[in-house]
Amino acid sequence: MNQHARLEDRAIPFIDVAAQRRRLGRAVDDAIARVLAHCQFIQGPEVRALEAALAAFCGARHAIACSSGTDALRLVLMAWGIGPGDAVICPAFTFCATAEVVALCGATPVMADVRPETFNLDPASCERAVTTAKRLGLTPRAVIPVDLFGLPADHDAIAAVAAAHGMLVLDDAAQAFGATYKDRKLGALATATATSFFPAKPLGCYGDGGAIFTDDDELAARLRSLRVHGEGVDKYDAVDIGLTGRLDTLQAAILLEKLKIFPEEIVARERAAARYAAGLAEVVSVPRVGNESNSVWAQYTIRLPPGRRDALASALKAQGIPTGIYYARPLHRQAAYRHFPVADAGLPASERLAAEVISLPMHAYLDEPVQDRIIAAVRRALAD
Ligand SMILES: Cc1ncc(COP(=O)(O)O)c(C=O)c1O
C-alpha cells in the first residue's frame, strides 16, 4: 500500500471504529485474555464491575447490563407489566426499536411528533398523543422520549406531561449515553433509562449489548430476574416470563476498557461538532444544542431544503466522503408501523425532517485535516 497516499484520495470512514481499536491496542487484548483464562463467559466478574462503573459514571443507583438496547427497552416495559390495552407514546422520528418493543409487549405505540430544531419529542405533541390514546380507549401508561443523535430530549417538559397523566418515563438513550441534561448525566433522570452498546454508538462494544439505569430498587431486582428468564431465588424455579437478556462477559471486559477513555472521547466529539458548526452554519442548518444540554454527537446531522440532499450525498460520495440518512422514513411511513395511531394534528415535523436530514462523518478520531476536507466539500457542493 502506498503509505504516502494523498490526503484527498483516502476514503473517510463514517464512524472510525478501527482508529479507536488501534488506540486501545493491548488493553483490550489483555481484557479479553483475562476472560479466556477464567472462562466465566456468562455473568462473570467483569459484568458486575462494568455495572458498578456505569452506575458511577452516570450517577444512577443501579445499572443492569443486558443483551442489547432493544432488550433494555423491552425488559423495562415487561417489568412494568405493560401489555394489551396500554398505550406508550413514542416519537415517530426514531429508530424502529423504540416502538417495536411496545408492540412486542402487546401494547400500542402512539406516535408523537418531534421538534425540528432538536429532532426530539415535542412535549405538546406528546400531550396530544395522550388525548388520541384515550379517545381510542387505550390507557396511556408510559412515554419513551428518545435522545436522538446524542442530544438529550426536553426531559423536564416531558416529565411534566407524564406526571399530569400518571405515565411512567422510559428514556431511550440508545444514542446518547454520556450526554448531560442540566448538569445531570442521562441515566440519572428518568424512572428508567435504556442504552445500547452497538459498536457504532458513542460507547460501543464489539457485538450487541445494552444497559438499563434506574434508582428504583424494586425495578432493578425485577430487571435482574427478567434478563435471566424470570429466575427466582432458585434458577430453576422461574417466577416470571423473561428473556435470555444478559450481556456477555467478553463484551463487559471490552466495555470496561472503553469506558476509561470515554470522557476524553466525548470531549473530542464536542470539538469536532464545534468545528462543523463553525465551518457550515452559514451554508446549512446545523444542529442546535438547547435545554442546557451536552450532546455526545452520535450523529452530526445537518438539514437542507427538500430536494437538495441527494445531490450533496452524490457529490460527497464522489470524493470518498460517506453520509447517512437517519431517517428517510419516520415510523408511521414504514410498513410494520403504518397501522398504529398517530397524535392528533399529525406529524408534520417528522415528515419534513425525513426529507431534509443528512448526517456527516462523526467520531472521536476525526482529525482536523480530514474534517476540513469534509467541510470544504460540503461548501463546494452547496455553492454549485
Ligand atoms: C433510538 C434507538 N433505540 C433503540 C436502539 C436499539 O439498540 P440495539 O441495536 O442495541 O438493540 C437503537 C439502536 O440503533 C436506537 O438508535
mmCIF file of C-alpha atoms and ligand atoms in Angstrom:
data_model
loop_
_atom_site.group_PDB
_atom_site.id
_atom_site.type_symbol
_atom_site.label_atom_id
_atom_site.label_comp_id
_atom_site.label_asym_id
_atom_site.label_seq_id
_atom_site.Cartn_x
_atom_site.Cartn_y
_atom_site.Cartn_z
ATOM 1 C CA MET A 1 0.000 0.000 0.000
ATOM 2 C CA ASN A 2 1.230 3.466 -0.754
ATOM 3 C CA GLN A 3 1.972 4.958 2.681
ATOM 4 C CA HIS A 4 2.011 8.407 1.148
ATOM 5 C CA ALA A 5 -1.419 8.366 -0.472
ATOM 6 C CA ARG A 6 -2.597 11.934 -0.797
ATOM 7 C CA LEU A 7 -4.991 13.012 1.964
ATOM 8 C CA GLU A 8 -7.635 13.899 -0.591
ATOM 9 C CA ASP A 9 -7.525 10.386 -2.095
ATOM 10 C CA ARG A 10 -8.088 8.462 1.144
ATOM 11 C CA ALA A 11 -11.562 7.056 1.865
ATOM 12 C CA ILE A 12 -13.017 8.603 5.003
ATOM 13 C CA PRO A 13 -14.849 6.328 7.479
ATOM 14 C CA PHE A 14 -18.313 7.436 8.611
ATOM 15 C CA ILE A 15 -17.546 6.135 12.121
ATOM 16 C CA ASP A 16 -13.930 5.077 12.713
ATOM 17 C CA VAL A 17 -14.186 2.035 14.998
ATOM 18 C CA ALA A 18 -10.744 0.886 13.756
ATOM 19 C CA ALA A 19 -8.986 4.072 14.949
ATOM 20 C CA GLN A 20 -10.315 3.508 18.454
ATOM 21 C CA ARG A 21 -9.303 -0.147 18.275
ATOM 22 C CA ARG A 22 -5.732 0.899 17.414
ATOM 23 C CA ARG A 23 -5.658 3.300 20.349
ATOM 24 C CA LEU A 24 -6.929 0.683 22.813
ATOM 25 C CA GLY A 25 -4.482 -1.931 21.495
ATOM 26 C CA ARG A 26 -3.117 -4.242 24.190
ATOM 27 C CA ALA A 27 -5.549 -3.062 26.885
ATOM 28 C CA VAL A 28 -8.468 -4.738 25.099
ATOM 29 C CA ASP A 29 -6.394 -7.786 24.098
ATOM 30 C CA ASP A 30 -5.426 -8.273 27.764
ATOM 31 C CA ALA A 31 -9.002 -7.781 28.981
ATOM 32 C CA ILE A 32 -10.232 -10.455 26.558
ATOM 33 C CA ALA A 33 -7.364 -12.766 27.567
ATOM 34 C CA ARG A 34 -8.378 -12.478 31.237
ATOM 35 C CA VAL A 35 -11.900 -13.683 30.387
ATOM 36 C CA LEU A 36 -10.488 -16.500 28.263
ATOM 37 C CA ALA A 37 -8.404 -17.506 31.292
ATOM 38 C CA HIS A 38 -11.199 -17.552 33.893
ATOM 39 C CA CYS A 39 -13.874 -18.893 31.487
ATOM 40 C CA GLN A 40 -16.865 -17.297 33.261
ATOM 41 C CA PHE A 41 -18.415 -16.298 29.959
ATOM 42 C CA ILE A 42 -21.895 -15.680 31.399
ATOM 43 C CA GLN A 43 -22.371 -13.198 34.297
ATOM 44 C CA GLY A 44 -18.627 -13.218 35.010
ATOM 45 C CA PRO A 45 -16.894 -10.734 37.338
ATOM 46 C CA GLU A 46 -16.441 -8.179 34.522
ATOM 47 C CA VAL A 47 -20.226 -7.822 34.215
ATOM 48 C CA ARG A 48 -20.545 -6.798 37.868
ATOM 49 C CA ALA A 49 -17.527 -4.496 37.576
ATOM 50 C CA LEU A 50 -18.987 -2.865 34.476
ATOM 51 C CA GLU A 51 -22.359 -2.329 36.136
ATOM 52 C CA ALA A 52 -20.677 -0.601 39.074
ATOM 53 C CA ALA A 53 -18.547 1.545 36.742
ATOM 54 C CA LEU A 54 -21.513 2.535 34.548
ATOM 55 C CA ALA A 55 -23.675 3.439 37.555
ATOM 56 C CA ALA A 56 -20.849 5.564 38.994
ATOM 57 C CA PHE A 57 -20.263 7.215 35.615
ATOM 58 C CA CYS A 58 -23.834 8.461 35.200
ATOM 59 C CA GLY A 59 -24.906 8.768 38.827
ATOM 60 C CA ALA A 60 -27.667 6.139 38.762
ATOM 61 C CA ARG A 61 -28.222 3.844 41.751
ATOM 62 C CA HIS A 62 -28.427 0.725 39.582
ATOM 63 C CA ALA A 63 -27.018 -0.290 36.205
ATOM 64 C CA ILE A 64 -28.267 -3.577 34.762
ATOM 65 C CA ALA A 65 -26.212 -4.772 31.796
ATOM 66 C CA CYS A 66 -28.147 -6.647 29.133
ATOM 67 C CA SER A 67 -28.036 -8.109 25.632
ATOM 68 C CA SER A 68 -28.924 -5.036 23.502
ATOM 69 C CA GLY A 69 -30.515 -1.622 23.574
ATOM 70 C CA THR A 70 -33.727 -3.149 22.275
ATOM 71 C CA ASP A 71 -33.808 -5.709 25.099
ATOM 72 C CA ALA A 72 -33.029 -2.934 27.589
ATOM 73 C CA LEU A 73 -36.185 -1.095 26.491
ATOM 74 C CA ARG A 74 -38.227 -4.262 26.329
ATOM 75 C CA LEU A 75 -37.179 -5.523 29.770
ATOM 76 C CA VAL A 76 -38.346 -2.272 31.371
ATOM 77 C CA LEU A 77 -41.766 -2.446 29.704
ATOM 78 C CA MET A 78 -42.036 -6.094 30.785
ATOM 79 C CA ALA A 79 -41.073 -5.186 34.355
ATOM 80 C CA TRP A 80 -43.777 -2.505 34.395
ATOM 81 C CA GLY A 81 -46.322 -5.048 33.180
ATOM 82 C CA ILE A 82 -47.215 -3.042 30.074
ATOM 83 C CA GLY A 83 -49.437 -5.010 27.736
ATOM 84 C CA PRO A 84 -52.665 -5.146 25.715
ATOM 85 C CA GLY A 85 -54.912 -2.113 26.163
ATOM 86 C CA ASP A 86 -51.987 0.108 27.174
ATOM 87 C CA ALA A 87 -50.640 2.969 25.075
ATOM 88 C CA VAL A 88 -46.998 4.018 25.093
ATOM 89 C CA ILE A 89 -46.167 7.375 23.489
ATOM 90 C CA CYS A 90 -43.063 7.404 21.224
ATOM 91 C CA PRO A 91 -41.645 9.889 18.753
ATOM 92 C CA ALA A 92 -42.205 8.988 15.086
ATOM 93 C CA PHE A 93 -38.739 10.220 14.122
ATOM 94 C CA THR A 94 -36.542 7.497 15.670
ATOM 95 C CA PHE A 95 -35.095 4.045 15.031
ATOM 96 C CA CYS A 96 -37.838 1.411 14.907
ATOM 97 C CA ALA A 97 -36.715 -0.354 18.118
ATOM 98 C CA THR A 98 -38.308 2.430 20.209
ATOM 99 C CA ALA A 99 -41.808 1.420 19.081
ATOM 100 C CA GLU A 100 -41.013 -2.226 18.315
ATOM 101 C CA VAL A 101 -40.649 -3.102 21.995
ATOM 102 C CA VAL A 102 -44.064 -1.603 22.749
ATOM 103 C CA ALA A 103 -45.716 -3.768 20.098
ATOM 104 C CA LEU A 104 -43.755 -6.835 21.283
ATOM 105 C CA CYS A 105 -45.349 -6.369 24.716
ATOM 106 C CA GLY A 106 -48.802 -6.352 23.096
ATOM 107 C CA ALA A 107 -49.319 -2.654 23.848
ATOM 108 C CA THR A 108 -49.971 0.113 21.295
ATOM 109 C CA PRO A 109 -47.289 2.623 20.337
ATOM 110 C CA VAL A 110 -48.888 6.027 19.730
ATOM 111 C CA MET A 111 -46.619 8.163 17.561
ATOM 112 C CA ALA A 112 -45.993 11.777 18.525
ATOM 113 C CA ASP A 113 -44.150 14.476 16.603
ATOM 114 C CA VAL A 114 -40.707 15.931 17.258
ATOM 115 C CA ARG A 115 -39.320 19.454 17.381
ATOM 116 C CA PRO A 116 -37.479 20.169 14.140
ATOM 117 C CA GLU A 117 -34.654 22.115 15.781
ATOM 118 C CA THR A 118 -33.689 19.326 18.235
ATOM 119 C CA PHE A 119 -35.094 16.238 16.423
ATOM 120 C CA ASN A 120 -36.557 15.201 19.805
ATOM 121 C CA LEU A 121 -40.049 14.512 21.163
ATOM 122 C CA ASP A 122 -42.291 17.582 21.169
ATOM 123 C CA PRO A 123 -43.979 17.784 24.618
ATOM 124 C CA ALA A 124 -47.064 19.439 23.061
ATOM 125 C CA SER A 125 -47.464 16.579 20.585
ATOM 126 C CA CYS A 126 -46.876 14.103 23.428
ATOM 127 C CA GLU A 127 -49.834 15.701 25.210
ATOM 128 C CA ARG A 128 -51.943 15.374 22.052
ATOM 129 C CA ALA A 129 -50.904 11.708 21.740
ATOM 130 C CA VAL A 130 -52.329 11.098 25.224
ATOM 131 C CA THR A 131 -55.653 12.558 24.039
ATOM 132 C CA THR A 132 -55.528 10.331 20.945
ATOM 133 C CA ALA A 133 -54.814 7.252 23.061
ATOM 134 C CA LYS A 134 -57.702 7.949 25.449
ATOM 135 C CA ARG A 135 -60.121 8.559 22.584
ATOM 136 C CA LEU A 136 -59.167 5.122 21.235
ATOM 137 C CA GLY A 137 -59.984 3.559 24.605
ATOM 138 C CA LEU A 138 -56.336 2.890 25.473
ATOM 139 C CA THR A 139 -54.696 3.581 28.836
ATOM 140 C CA PRO A 140 -51.632 5.810 28.435
ATOM 141 C CA ARG A 141 -49.103 4.068 30.689
ATOM 142 C CA ALA A 142 -45.708 5.353 29.595
ATOM 143 C CA VAL A 143 -43.781 7.680 27.325
ATOM 144 C CA ILE A 144 -40.444 6.890 25.663
ATOM 145 C CA PRO A 145 -38.558 10.091 24.869
ATOM 146 C CA VAL A 146 -35.543 9.420 22.617
ATOM 147 C CA ASP A 147 -32.291 11.385 22.953
ATOM 148 C CA LEU A 148 -31.787 11.358 19.229
ATOM 149 C CA PHE A 149 -28.325 11.677 17.665
ATOM 150 C CA GLY A 150 -26.859 12.038 21.176
ATOM 151 C CA LEU A 151 -28.838 15.108 22.254
ATOM 152 C CA PRO A 152 -30.999 14.868 25.414
ATOM 153 C CA ALA A 153 -34.727 15.326 24.890
ATOM 154 C CA ASP A 154 -36.642 18.085 26.695
ATOM 155 C CA HIS A 155 -36.819 15.922 29.825
ATOM 156 C CA ASP A 156 -38.376 18.404 32.266
ATOM 157 C CA ALA A 157 -41.237 19.219 29.895
ATOM 158 C CA ILE A 158 -41.851 15.545 29.114
ATOM 159 C CA ALA A 159 -41.742 14.615 32.801
ATOM 160 C CA ALA A 160 -44.424 17.255 33.426
ATOM 161 C CA VAL A 161 -46.721 15.748 30.750
ATOM 162 C CA ALA A 162 -46.066 12.262 32.122
ATOM 163 C CA ALA A 163 -46.825 13.348 35.708
ATOM 164 C CA ALA A 164 -50.047 15.055 34.646
ATOM 165 C CA HIS A 165 -51.315 11.790 33.141
ATOM 166 C CA GLY A 166 -49.786 9.284 35.580
ATOM 167 C CA MET A 167 -47.401 7.913 32.934
ATOM 168 C CA LEU A 168 -44.000 6.323 33.543
ATOM 169 C CA VAL A 169 -40.972 7.661 31.638
ATOM 170 C CA LEU A 170 -38.562 5.297 29.907
ATOM 171 C CA ASP A 171 -35.706 7.290 28.394
ATOM 172 C CA ASP A 172 -34.381 5.756 25.148
ATOM 173 C CA ALA A 173 -30.763 6.908 25.450
ATOM 174 C CA ALA A 174 -29.515 4.271 22.982
ATOM 175 C CA GLN A 175 -27.680 7.008 21.063
ATOM 176 C CA ALA A 176 -26.849 9.253 23.987
ATOM 177 C CA PHE A 177 -25.156 7.550 26.924
ATOM 178 C CA GLY A 178 -22.653 10.084 28.285
ATOM 179 C CA ALA A 179 -24.790 13.128 27.407
ATOM 180 C CA THR A 180 -25.766 15.692 30.037
ATOM 181 C CA TYR A 181 -29.058 17.466 30.734
ATOM 182 C CA LYS A 182 -28.955 20.375 33.199
ATOM 183 C CA ASP A 183 -25.734 19.089 34.784
ATOM 184 C CA ARG A 184 -27.039 15.529 35.168
ATOM 185 C CA LYS A 185 -25.933 12.617 33.034
ATOM 186 C CA LEU A 186 -28.599 10.611 31.223
ATOM 187 C CA GLY A 187 -29.297 7.547 33.320
ATOM 188 C CA ALA A 188 -29.966 9.603 36.429
ATOM 189 C CA LEU A 189 -33.020 11.458 35.078
ATOM 190 C CA ALA A 190 -35.949 9.244 34.135
ATOM 191 C CA THR A 191 -37.628 6.453 36.116
ATOM 192 C CA ALA A 192 -35.678 4.113 33.831
ATOM 193 C CA THR A 193 -33.142 4.738 31.075
ATOM 194 C CA ALA A 194 -32.066 2.300 28.371
ATOM 195 C CA THR A 195 -28.889 2.472 26.328
ATOM 196 C CA SER A 196 -27.216 0.476 23.564
ATOM 197 C CA PHE A 197 -23.605 -0.640 23.194
ATOM 198 C CA PHE A 198 -23.962 -1.445 19.478
ATOM 199 C CA PRO A 199 -20.460 -0.881 18.006
ATOM 200 C CA ALA A 200 -21.351 2.376 16.237
ATOM 201 C CA LYS A 201 -22.773 4.005 19.361
ATOM 202 C CA PRO A 202 -20.704 6.602 21.272
ATOM 203 C CA LEU A 203 -19.898 3.889 23.852
ATOM 204 C CA GLY A 204 -19.986 0.680 21.834
ATOM 205 C CA CYS A 205 -18.766 -2.869 22.403
ATOM 206 C CA TYR A 206 -17.647 -5.467 19.825
ATOM 207 C CA GLY A 207 -21.071 -7.013 19.292
ATOM 208 C CA ASP A 208 -24.510 -6.421 20.753
ATOM 209 C CA GLY A 209 -25.025 -5.078 24.240
ATOM 210 C CA GLY A 210 -27.065 -2.655 26.307
ATOM 211 C CA ALA A 211 -27.847 -1.446 29.810
ATOM 212 C CA ILE A 212 -30.679 -0.133 31.945
ATOM 213 C CA PHE A 213 -30.293 2.538 34.626
ATOM 214 C CA THR A 214 -32.676 3.226 37.492
ATOM 215 C CA ASP A 215 -32.783 4.436 41.087
ATOM 216 C CA ASP A 216 -35.723 2.139 41.861
ATOM 217 C CA ASP A 217 -34.524 -0.875 43.921
ATOM 218 C CA GLU A 218 -37.616 -2.962 43.229
ATOM 219 C CA LEU A 219 -37.483 -2.327 39.481
ATOM 220 C CA ALA A 220 -33.763 -3.185 39.430
ATOM 221 C CA ALA A 221 -34.366 -6.514 41.180
ATOM 222 C CA ARG A 222 -37.146 -7.364 38.744
ATOM 223 C CA LEU A 223 -34.979 -6.468 35.736
ATOM 224 C CA ARG A 224 -32.148 -8.679 37.013
ATOM 225 C CA SER A 225 -34.602 -11.560 37.212
ATOM 226 C CA LEU A 226 -36.260 -10.889 33.825
ATOM 227 C CA ARG A 227 -32.932 -10.805 31.971
ATOM 228 C CA VAL A 228 -32.376 -14.414 33.118
ATOM 229 C CA HIS A 229 -35.729 -15.943 32.124
ATOM 230 C CA GLY A 230 -37.531 -14.513 35.135
ATOM 231 C CA GLU A 231 -35.479 -16.612 37.519
ATOM 232 C CA GLY A 232 -36.411 -16.659 41.211
ATOM 233 C CA VAL A 233 -34.115 -17.367 44.136
ATOM 234 C CA ASP A 234 -33.683 -20.788 42.594
ATOM 235 C CA LYS A 235 -32.500 -20.536 38.986
ATOM 236 C CA TYR A 236 -34.716 -23.488 38.021
ATOM 237 C CA ASP A 237 -37.858 -22.056 39.581
ATOM 238 C CA ALA A 238 -38.920 -19.210 37.274
ATOM 239 C CA VAL A 239 -41.200 -16.597 38.840
ATOM 240 C CA ASP A 240 -41.795 -14.646 35.610
ATOM 241 C CA ILE A 241 -41.717 -14.949 31.830
ATOM 242 C CA GLY A 242 -38.375 -13.366 30.881
ATOM 243 C CA LEU A 243 -35.663 -13.312 28.208
ATOM 244 C CA THR A 244 -32.128 -14.504 27.542
ATOM 245 C CA GLY A 245 -31.190 -10.902 28.130
ATOM 246 C CA ARG A 246 -27.673 -10.976 29.607
ATOM 247 C CA LEU A 247 -24.562 -9.116 28.447
ATOM 248 C CA ASP A 248 -21.663 -11.464 27.607
ATOM 249 C CA THR A 249 -18.682 -11.254 29.978
ATOM 250 C CA LEU A 250 -16.364 -10.667 26.987
ATOM 251 C CA GLN A 251 -18.347 -7.583 25.981
ATOM 252 C CA ALA A 252 -18.286 -6.317 29.566
ATOM 253 C CA ALA A 253 -14.491 -6.714 29.657
ATOM 254 C CA ILE A 254 -14.180 -4.719 26.414
ATOM 255 C CA LEU A 255 -16.549 -2.015 27.652
ATOM 256 C CA LEU A 256 -14.599 -1.591 30.899
ATOM 257 C CA GLU A 257 -11.539 -0.627 28.841
ATOM 258 C CA LYS A 258 -13.551 1.630 26.542
ATOM 259 C CA LEU A 259 -15.224 3.411 29.452
ATOM 260 C CA LYS A 260 -11.777 4.553 30.652
ATOM 261 C CA ILE A 261 -11.244 6.649 27.517
ATOM 262 C CA PHE A 262 -14.904 7.625 27.033
ATOM 263 C CA PRO A 263 -14.696 11.041 28.813
ATOM 264 C CA GLU A 264 -11.816 12.047 26.525
ATOM 265 C CA GLU A 265 -13.742 10.816 23.507
ATOM 266 C CA ILE A 266 -16.770 12.897 24.477
ATOM 267 C CA VAL A 267 -14.554 15.992 24.537
ATOM 268 C CA ALA A 268 -13.130 15.082 21.101
ATOM 269 C CA ARG A 269 -16.658 14.656 19.711
ATOM 270 C CA GLU A 270 -17.678 18.041 21.111
ATOM 271 C CA ARG A 271 -14.624 19.608 19.484
ATOM 272 C CA ALA A 272 -15.490 18.040 16.123
ATOM 273 C CA ALA A 273 -19.118 19.204 16.389
ATOM 274 C CA ALA A 274 -17.995 22.761 17.186
ATOM 275 C CA ARG A 275 -15.684 22.739 14.132
ATOM 276 C CA TYR A 276 -18.521 21.517 11.891
ATOM 277 C CA ALA A 277 -20.801 24.261 13.216
ATOM 278 C CA ALA A 278 -18.130 26.921 12.637
ATOM 279 C CA GLY A 279 -17.481 25.698 9.102
ATOM 280 C CA LEU A 280 -21.046 25.043 7.988
ATOM 281 C CA ALA A 281 -23.508 27.222 9.913
ATOM 282 C CA GLU A 282 -23.648 29.864 7.201
ATOM 283 C CA VAL A 283 -24.474 27.381 4.408
ATOM 284 C CA VAL A 284 -26.764 24.782 6.041
ATOM 285 C CA SER A 285 -28.940 24.346 9.093
ATOM 286 C CA VAL A 286 -26.625 22.852 11.748
ATOM 287 C CA PRO A 287 -27.875 21.099 14.926
ATOM 288 C CA ARG A 288 -28.674 23.261 17.909
ATOM 289 C CA VAL A 289 -27.989 22.104 21.449
ATOM 290 C CA GLY A 290 -30.681 23.581 23.689
ATOM 291 C CA ASN A 291 -32.218 22.624 27.032
ATOM 292 C CA GLU A 292 -28.928 23.304 28.902
ATOM 293 C CA SER A 293 -27.650 20.040 27.435
ATOM 294 C CA ASN A 294 -24.471 18.486 26.119
ATOM 295 C CA SER A 295 -24.776 16.093 23.205
ATOM 296 C CA VAL A 296 -22.468 13.103 22.698
ATOM 297 C CA TRP A 297 -22.874 13.565 18.946
ATOM 298 C CA ALA A 298 -23.773 10.023 17.928
ATOM 299 C CA GLN A 299 -24.536 11.667 14.591
ATOM 300 C CA TYR A 300 -23.791 15.094 13.166
ATOM 301 C CA THR A 301 -26.976 15.783 11.251
ATOM 302 C CA ILE A 302 -27.488 18.838 9.076
ATOM 303 C CA ARG A 303 -30.664 19.922 7.298
ATOM 304 C CA LEU A 304 -31.042 21.075 3.716
ATOM 305 C CA PRO A 305 -34.040 22.435 1.861
ATOM 306 C CA PRO A 306 -36.023 19.496 0.391
ATOM 307 C CA GLY A 307 -34.657 18.336 -2.986
ATOM 308 C CA ARG A 308 -31.007 19.238 -2.356
ATOM 309 C CA ARG A 309 -29.936 16.263 -0.274
ATOM 310 C CA ASP A 310 -29.327 13.663 -2.983
ATOM 311 C CA ALA A 311 -27.035 15.970 -4.950
ATOM 312 C CA LEU A 312 -24.983 16.677 -1.827
ATOM 313 C CA ALA A 313 -24.708 12.962 -0.965
ATOM 314 C CA SER A 314 -23.566 12.148 -4.535
ATOM 315 C CA ALA A 315 -21.028 14.969 -4.645
ATOM 316 C CA LEU A 316 -19.537 13.852 -1.305
ATOM 317 C CA LYS A 317 -19.542 10.183 -2.290
ATOM 318 C CA ALA A 318 -17.578 11.011 -5.442
ATOM 319 C CA GLN A 319 -14.896 12.474 -3.157
ATOM 320 C CA GLY A 320 -14.779 9.441 -0.827
ATOM 321 C CA ILE A 321 -16.908 11.095 1.867
ATOM 322 C CA PRO A 322 -19.715 8.857 3.205
ATOM 323 C CA THR A 323 -23.007 10.213 4.511
ATOM 324 C CA GLY A 324 -26.047 8.612 6.168
ATOM 325 C CA ILE A 325 -29.765 9.424 6.196
ATOM 326 C CA TYR A 326 -31.267 8.984 9.665
ATOM 327 C CA TYR A 327 -34.155 8.599 8.988
ATOM 328 C CA ALA A 328 -35.540 8.684 5.456
ATOM 329 C CA ARG A 329 -38.890 7.324 6.696
ATOM 330 C CA PRO A 330 -40.487 8.167 10.013
ATOM 331 C CA LEU A 331 -42.051 5.175 11.777
ATOM 332 C CA HIS A 332 -45.620 5.835 10.608
ATOM 333 C CA ARG A 333 -44.381 5.584 6.971
ATOM 334 C CA GLN A 334 -42.858 2.110 7.498
ATOM 335 C CA ALA A 335 -44.902 -0.986 6.672
ATOM 336 C CA ALA A 336 -44.691 -2.520 10.149
ATOM 337 C CA TYR A 337 -45.841 0.656 11.940
ATOM 338 C CA ARG A 338 -48.288 2.227 9.486
ATOM 339 C CA HIS A 339 -51.347 0.892 11.290
ATOM 340 C CA PHE A 340 -50.514 2.351 14.706
ATOM 341 C CA PRO A 341 -52.209 5.573 15.825
ATOM 342 C CA VAL A 342 -50.581 8.971 15.442
ATOM 343 C CA ALA A 343 -51.078 12.016 17.668
ATOM 344 C CA ASP A 344 -53.870 14.453 16.866
ATOM 345 C CA ALA A 345 -52.618 17.185 14.464
ATOM 346 C CA GLY A 346 -50.312 14.673 12.783
ATOM 347 C CA LEU A 347 -46.550 14.505 12.459
ATOM 348 C CA PRO A 348 -45.528 17.368 10.143
ATOM 349 C CA ALA A 349 -42.060 17.916 11.646
ATOM 350 C CA SER A 350 -41.166 14.197 11.387
ATOM 351 C CA GLU A 351 -42.279 14.214 7.739
ATOM 352 C CA ARG A 352 -40.256 17.315 6.951
ATOM 353 C CA LEU A 353 -37.117 16.120 8.726
ATOM 354 C CA ALA A 354 -37.214 12.821 6.848
ATOM 355 C CA ALA A 355 -36.840 14.823 3.619
ATOM 356 C CA GLU A 356 -34.203 17.249 4.920
ATOM 357 C CA VAL A 357 -31.671 15.419 7.115
ATOM 358 C CA ILE A 358 -28.251 14.110 6.163
ATOM 359 C CA SER A 359 -25.512 13.027 8.579
ATOM 360 C CA LEU A 360 -21.788 13.632 8.103
ATOM 361 C CA PRO A 361 -18.864 11.513 9.367
ATOM 362 C CA MET A 362 -18.625 11.914 13.160
ATOM 363 C CA HIS A 363 -16.454 10.165 15.726
ATOM 364 C CA ALA A 364 -13.795 10.923 18.309
ATOM 365 C CA TYR A 365 -10.915 10.307 15.867
ATOM 366 C CA LEU A 366 -11.942 12.756 13.141
ATOM 367 C CA ASP A 367 -8.727 14.689 12.664
ATOM 368 C CA GLU A 368 -8.735 18.305 11.600
ATOM 369 C CA PRO A 369 -7.339 17.950 8.037
ATOM 370 C CA VAL A 370 -9.940 15.270 7.254
ATOM 371 C CA GLN A 371 -12.724 17.333 8.761
ATOM 372 C CA ASP A 372 -11.576 20.407 6.840
ATOM 373 C CA ARG A 373 -11.770 18.326 3.668
ATOM 374 C CA ILE A 374 -15.375 17.359 4.503
ATOM 375 C CA ILE A 375 -16.372 20.934 5.342
ATOM 376 C CA ALA A 376 -14.815 22.250 2.118
ATOM 377 C CA ALA A 377 -16.544 19.552 0.075
ATOM 378 C CA VAL A 378 -19.959 20.363 1.589
ATOM 379 C CA ARG A 379 -19.484 24.079 0.981
ATOM 380 C CA ARG A 380 -18.372 23.479 -2.639
ATOM 381 C CA ALA A 381 -21.296 21.155 -3.345
ATOM 382 C CA LEU A 382 -23.814 23.632 -1.957
ATOM 383 C CA ALA A 383 -22.298 26.531 -3.861
ATOM 384 C CA ASP A 384 -22.954 24.793 -7.199
HETATM 385 C C1 LIG B 1 -33.021 5.231 19.287
HETATM 386 C C2 LIG B 1 -32.641 3.785 19.373
HETATM 387 N N1 LIG B 1 -33.339 2.978 20.183
HETATM 388 C C3 LIG B 1 -33.032 1.668 20.329
HETATM 389 C C4 LIG B 1 -31.987 1.107 19.630
HETATM 390 C C5 LIG B 1 -31.728 -0.359 19.768
HETATM 391 O O1 LIG B 1 -30.438 -0.671 20.210
HETATM 392 P P1 LIG B 1 -29.781 -2.077 19.808
HETATM 393 O O2 LIG B 1 -29.371 -2.010 18.381
HETATM 394 O O3 LIG B 1 -28.618 -2.204 20.743
HETATM 395 O O4 LIG B 1 -30.802 -3.144 20.065
HETATM 396 C C6 LIG B 1 -31.223 1.898 18.782
HETATM 397 C C7 LIG B 1 -30.093 1.297 18.036
HETATM 398 O O5 LIG B 1 -29.740 1.602 16.963
HETATM 399 C C8 LIG B 1 -31.556 3.258 18.628
HETATM 400 O O6 LIG B 1 -30.864 4.075 17.819
#
